[in-house]
Structure formats: C-alpha cells, structure tokens
Amino acid sequence: MSLSPTVALNTWAAQHHIPTKYVLLNEQYLPSSINPLWNYSQIIYSYRLYFGHDLYFDGHGPSHQQARINCACHALNFIQQNQLSFVLSKSSQVTCPPKSQISLMYERAKQLGLSVETEH
C-alpha cells in the first residue's frame, strides 16, 4: 500500500522536525462555457503549503484534498531533487552552544546515580 503524497510529506517533515501548514488561498469558479462537456461550474481550489520557515509550494485542484495533494507533490519533488543539500543546510542551521563544565558534571553524576551537592 502506497502513502498519499500528503501523508508521505507529513511523515518526512515530522522525522526532520520541519513544520508544515496548508492554507487555502482562493476558490475560483470557472463557468461551464469554458468546456462544453461540463454541465456545471467548476471550482478550482488554490492552496499554499508553508514548509519550514523559508519555503512554500502552491497547488491547485478541483477539491480541497486534490489541491493539498498537488502542494505536497511539489514539495516531495523538491525534496527528492535537493535532499542532500537541503538536509545538510537545515541541520547546519541548528547549532547548540557548548555545555559548561558544571552541566557536564551534573549529567555524568546522574548517569552514575550520584547526587551533586553545592555549598552556599
């Protein structure tokens, strides 16, 4: 069983700690005169997928779900084409300050089951 593009993207994003958010941008009603085979007006939904803090992908479709799937497909294609550099650039943006000697001592004491007491 294959995953839908939205599930696959959300799974990948969760594993890499990247927030995602779908936002409805527009609902456009197309008159039936555009295509004589249509007996009714067609609605096209436009969504934007915000991916992390710097990227977004737009998608369109005849339903809310199809528009979100279209966004996810664009994002998945981007990830596949840029995965190595994208993952490296995201991980290099996360920098942790070095731990102090006191923090290291408390962590090591906890690992050994020891308590640390300080004098005031």
PDB file of C-alpha atoms in Angstrom:
ATOM      1  CA  MET A   1       0.000   0.000   0.000  1.00  0.00           C
ATOM      2  CA  SER A   2       1.485   3.361  -1.011  1.00  0.00           C
ATOM      3  CA  LEU A   3       1.086   6.508   1.038  1.00  0.00           C
ATOM      4  CA  SER A   4      -0.698   9.548  -0.302  1.00  0.00           C
ATOM      5  CA  PRO A   5       1.651  12.453  -1.084  1.00  0.00           C
ATOM      6  CA  THR A   6       0.330  14.460   1.878  1.00  0.00           C
ATOM      7  CA  VAL A   7       0.921  11.582   4.324  1.00  0.00           C
ATOM      8  CA  ALA A   8       4.368  10.879   2.864  1.00  0.00           C
ATOM      9  CA  LEU A   9       5.350  14.555   3.124  1.00  0.00           C
ATOM     10  CA  ASN A  10       3.979  14.956   6.652  1.00  0.00           C
ATOM     11  CA  THR A  11       5.854  11.820   7.755  1.00  0.00           C
ATOM     12  CA  TRP A  12       9.123  13.046   6.211  1.00  0.00           C
ATOM     13  CA  ALA A  13       8.663  16.533   7.689  1.00  0.00           C
ATOM     14  CA  ALA A  14       7.949  15.129  11.165  1.00  0.00           C
ATOM     15  CA  GLN A  15      11.078  12.957  11.014  1.00  0.00           C
ATOM     16  CA  HIS A  16      13.155  16.020  10.104  1.00  0.00           C
ATOM     17  CA  HIS A  17      11.369  18.381  12.541  1.00  0.00           C
ATOM     18  CA  ILE A  18      10.106  20.668   9.786  1.00  0.00           C
ATOM     19  CA  PRO A  19       6.705  22.292  10.355  1.00  0.00           C
ATOM     20  CA  THR A  20       4.105  22.199   7.580  1.00  0.00           C
ATOM     21  CA  LYS A  21       0.929  24.221   7.193  1.00  0.00           C
ATOM     22  CA  TYR A  22      -1.644  24.232   4.378  1.00  0.00           C
ATOM     23  CA  VAL A  23      -3.515  27.490   3.776  1.00  0.00           C
ATOM     24  CA  LEU A  24      -6.446  27.996   1.398  1.00  0.00           C
ATOM     25  CA  LEU A  25      -5.600  30.912  -0.893  1.00  0.00           C
ATOM     26  CA  ASN A  26      -8.516  31.049  -3.293  1.00  0.00           C
ATOM     27  CA  GLU A  27     -11.627  29.372  -4.687  1.00  0.00           C
ATOM     28  CA  GLN A  28     -12.100  30.174  -8.348  1.00  0.00           C
ATOM     29  CA  TYR A  29     -15.373  29.393 -10.120  1.00  0.00           C
ATOM     30  CA  LEU A  30     -14.911  28.532 -13.773  1.00  0.00           C
ATOM     31  CA  PRO A  31     -18.051  28.857 -15.902  1.00  0.00           C
ATOM     32  CA  SER A  32     -19.242  25.805 -17.803  1.00  0.00           C
ATOM     33  CA  SER A  33     -18.759  27.726 -21.084  1.00  0.00           C
ATOM     34  CA  ILE A  34     -15.003  27.088 -20.844  1.00  0.00           C
ATOM     35  CA  ASN A  35     -15.557  23.395 -21.550  1.00  0.00           C
ATOM     36  CA  PRO A  36     -18.787  22.361 -23.340  1.00  0.00           C
ATOM     37  CA  LEU A  37     -18.622  18.889 -21.727  1.00  0.00           C
ATOM     38  CA  TRP A  38     -19.261  20.421 -18.296  1.00  0.00           C
ATOM     39  CA  ASN A  39     -22.910  20.820 -17.265  1.00  0.00           C
ATOM     40  CA  TYR A  40     -21.962  22.889 -14.235  1.00  0.00           C
ATOM     41  CA  SER A  41     -19.482  25.433 -12.989  1.00  0.00           C
ATOM     42  CA  GLN A  42     -16.131  24.012 -11.961  1.00  0.00           C
ATOM     43  CA  ILE A  43     -14.412  25.186  -8.781  1.00  0.00           C
ATOM     44  CA  ILE A  44     -10.621  25.273  -8.618  1.00  0.00           C
ATOM     45  CA  TYR A  45      -9.114  25.490  -5.143  1.00  0.00           C
ATOM     46  CA  SER A  46      -5.701  27.071  -4.614  1.00  0.00           C
ATOM     47  CA  TYR A  47      -3.621  26.167  -1.573  1.00  0.00           C
ATOM     48  CA  ARG A  48      -0.207  27.146  -0.301  1.00  0.00           C
ATOM     49  CA  LEU A  49       1.918  24.744   1.717  1.00  0.00           C
ATOM     50  CA  TYR A  50       4.280  26.504   4.093  1.00  0.00           C
ATOM     51  CA  PHE A  51       7.240  24.169   4.557  1.00  0.00           C
ATOM     52  CA  GLY A  52       9.568  25.148   7.356  1.00  0.00           C
ATOM     53  CA  HIS A  53      10.200  28.847   7.775  1.00  0.00           C
ATOM     54  CA  ASP A  54      11.571  29.723   4.341  1.00  0.00           C
ATOM     55  CA  LEU A  55       9.781  27.638   1.710  1.00  0.00           C
ATOM     56  CA  TYR A  56       6.297  27.372   0.309  1.00  0.00           C
ATOM     57  CA  PHE A  57       4.657  25.420  -2.503  1.00  0.00           C
ATOM     58  CA  ASP A  58       1.416  26.307  -4.294  1.00  0.00           C
ATOM     59  CA  GLY A  59      -1.071  23.762  -5.572  1.00  0.00           C
ATOM     60  CA  HIS A  60      -4.402  23.740  -7.367  1.00  0.00           C
ATOM     61  CA  GLY A  61      -7.134  21.162  -7.762  1.00  0.00           C
ATOM     62  CA  PRO A  62     -10.854  20.518  -8.185  1.00  0.00           C
ATOM     63  CA  SER A  63     -11.197  19.731  -4.449  1.00  0.00           C
ATOM     64  CA  HIS A  64      -9.529  20.839  -1.241  1.00  0.00           C
ATOM     65  CA  GLN A  65      -7.830  17.444  -0.974  1.00  0.00           C
ATOM     66  CA  GLN A  66      -6.539  17.451  -4.566  1.00  0.00           C
ATOM     67  CA  ALA A  67      -5.125  20.963  -4.151  1.00  0.00           C
ATOM     68  CA  ARG A  68      -3.286  19.938  -0.959  1.00  0.00           C
ATOM     69  CA  ILE A  69      -2.025  16.775  -2.698  1.00  0.00           C
ATOM     70  CA  ASN A  70      -0.701  18.976  -5.522  1.00  0.00           C
ATOM     71  CA  CYS A  71       1.185  21.128  -2.981  1.00  0.00           C
ATOM     72  CA  ALA A  72       2.643  18.010  -1.345  1.00  0.00           C
ATOM     73  CA  CYS A  73       3.758  16.626  -4.729  1.00  0.00           C
ATOM     74  CA  HIS A  74       5.645  19.858  -5.466  1.00  0.00           C
ATOM     75  CA  ALA A  75       7.332  19.692  -2.053  1.00  0.00           C
ATOM     76  CA  LEU A  76       8.228  15.988  -2.438  1.00  0.00           C
ATOM     77  CA  ASN A  77       9.738  16.657  -5.879  1.00  0.00           C
ATOM     78  CA  PHE A  78      11.791  19.467  -4.357  1.00  0.00           C
ATOM     79  CA  ILE A  79      12.995  17.201  -1.549  1.00  0.00           C
ATOM     80  CA  GLN A  80      13.935  14.421  -3.980  1.00  0.00           C
ATOM     81  CA  GLN A  81      15.893  16.808  -6.197  1.00  0.00           C
ATOM     82  CA  ASN A  82      17.626  18.618  -3.322  1.00  0.00           C
ATOM     83  CA  GLN A  83      17.526  16.201  -0.411  1.00  0.00           C
ATOM     84  CA  LEU A  84      21.214  16.021   0.434  1.00  0.00           C
ATOM     85  CA  SER A  85      21.905  19.747   0.269  1.00  0.00           C
ATOM     86  CA  PHE A  86      18.526  20.557   1.879  1.00  0.00           C
ATOM     87  CA  VAL A  87      19.057  18.240   4.845  1.00  0.00           C
ATOM     88  CA  LEU A  88      22.625  19.434   5.310  1.00  0.00           C
ATOM     89  CA  SER A  89      21.646  23.091   5.162  1.00  0.00           C
ATOM     90  CA  LYS A  90      18.807  22.569   7.650  1.00  0.00           C
ATOM     91  CA  SER A  91      20.985  20.615  10.076  1.00  0.00           C
ATOM     92  CA  SER A  92      23.796  23.152   9.820  1.00  0.00           C
ATOM     93  CA  GLN A  93      21.366  25.897  10.885  1.00  0.00           C
ATOM     94  CA  VAL A  94      20.831  24.127  14.205  1.00  0.00           C
ATOM     95  CA  THR A  95      23.728  24.986  16.430  1.00  0.00           C
ATOM     96  CA  CYS A  96      23.849  24.210  20.127  1.00  0.00           C
ATOM     97  CA  PRO A  97      26.132  26.152  22.400  1.00  0.00           C
ATOM     98  CA  PRO A  98      28.786  24.033  24.110  1.00  0.00           C
ATOM     99  CA  LYS A  99      27.878  22.774  27.579  1.00  0.00           C
ATOM    100  CA  SER A 100      29.617  24.194  30.590  1.00  0.00           C
ATOM    101  CA  GLN A 101      31.838  22.033  32.794  1.00  0.00           C
ATOM    102  CA  ILE A 102      29.232  22.209  35.568  1.00  0.00           C
ATOM    103  CA  SER A 103      26.481  20.932  33.231  1.00  0.00           C
ATOM    104  CA  LEU A 104      28.710  18.069  32.113  1.00  0.00           C
ATOM    105  CA  MET A 105      29.461  17.181  35.743  1.00  0.00           C
ATOM    106  CA  TYR A 106      25.741  17.079  36.660  1.00  0.00           C
ATOM    107  CA  GLU A 107      24.950  14.902  33.627  1.00  0.00           C
ATOM    108  CA  ARG A 108      27.763  12.454  34.401  1.00  0.00           C
ATOM    109  CA  ALA A 109      26.772  12.253  38.084  1.00  0.00           C
ATOM    110  CA  LYS A 110      23.172  11.494  37.064  1.00  0.00           C
ATOM    111  CA  GLN A 111      24.365   8.731  34.714  1.00  0.00           C
ATOM    112  CA  LEU A 112      26.287   7.169  37.600  1.00  0.00           C
ATOM    113  CA  GLY A 113      23.359   7.521  40.014  1.00  0.00           C
ATOM    114  CA  LEU A 114      25.190  10.048  42.161  1.00  0.00           C
ATOM    115  CA  SER A 115      23.847  13.254  43.621  1.00  0.00           C
ATOM    116  CA  VAL A 116      25.676  16.569  43.483  1.00  0.00           C
ATOM    117  CA  GLU A 117      25.569  18.991  46.355  1.00  0.00           C
ATOM    118  CA  THR A 118      26.864  22.531  46.301  1.00  0.00           C
ATOM    119  CA  GLU A 119      27.979  24.656  49.201  1.00  0.00           C
ATOM    120  CA  HIS A 120      26.421  28.089  49.634  1.00  0.00           C
TER     121      HIS A 120
END
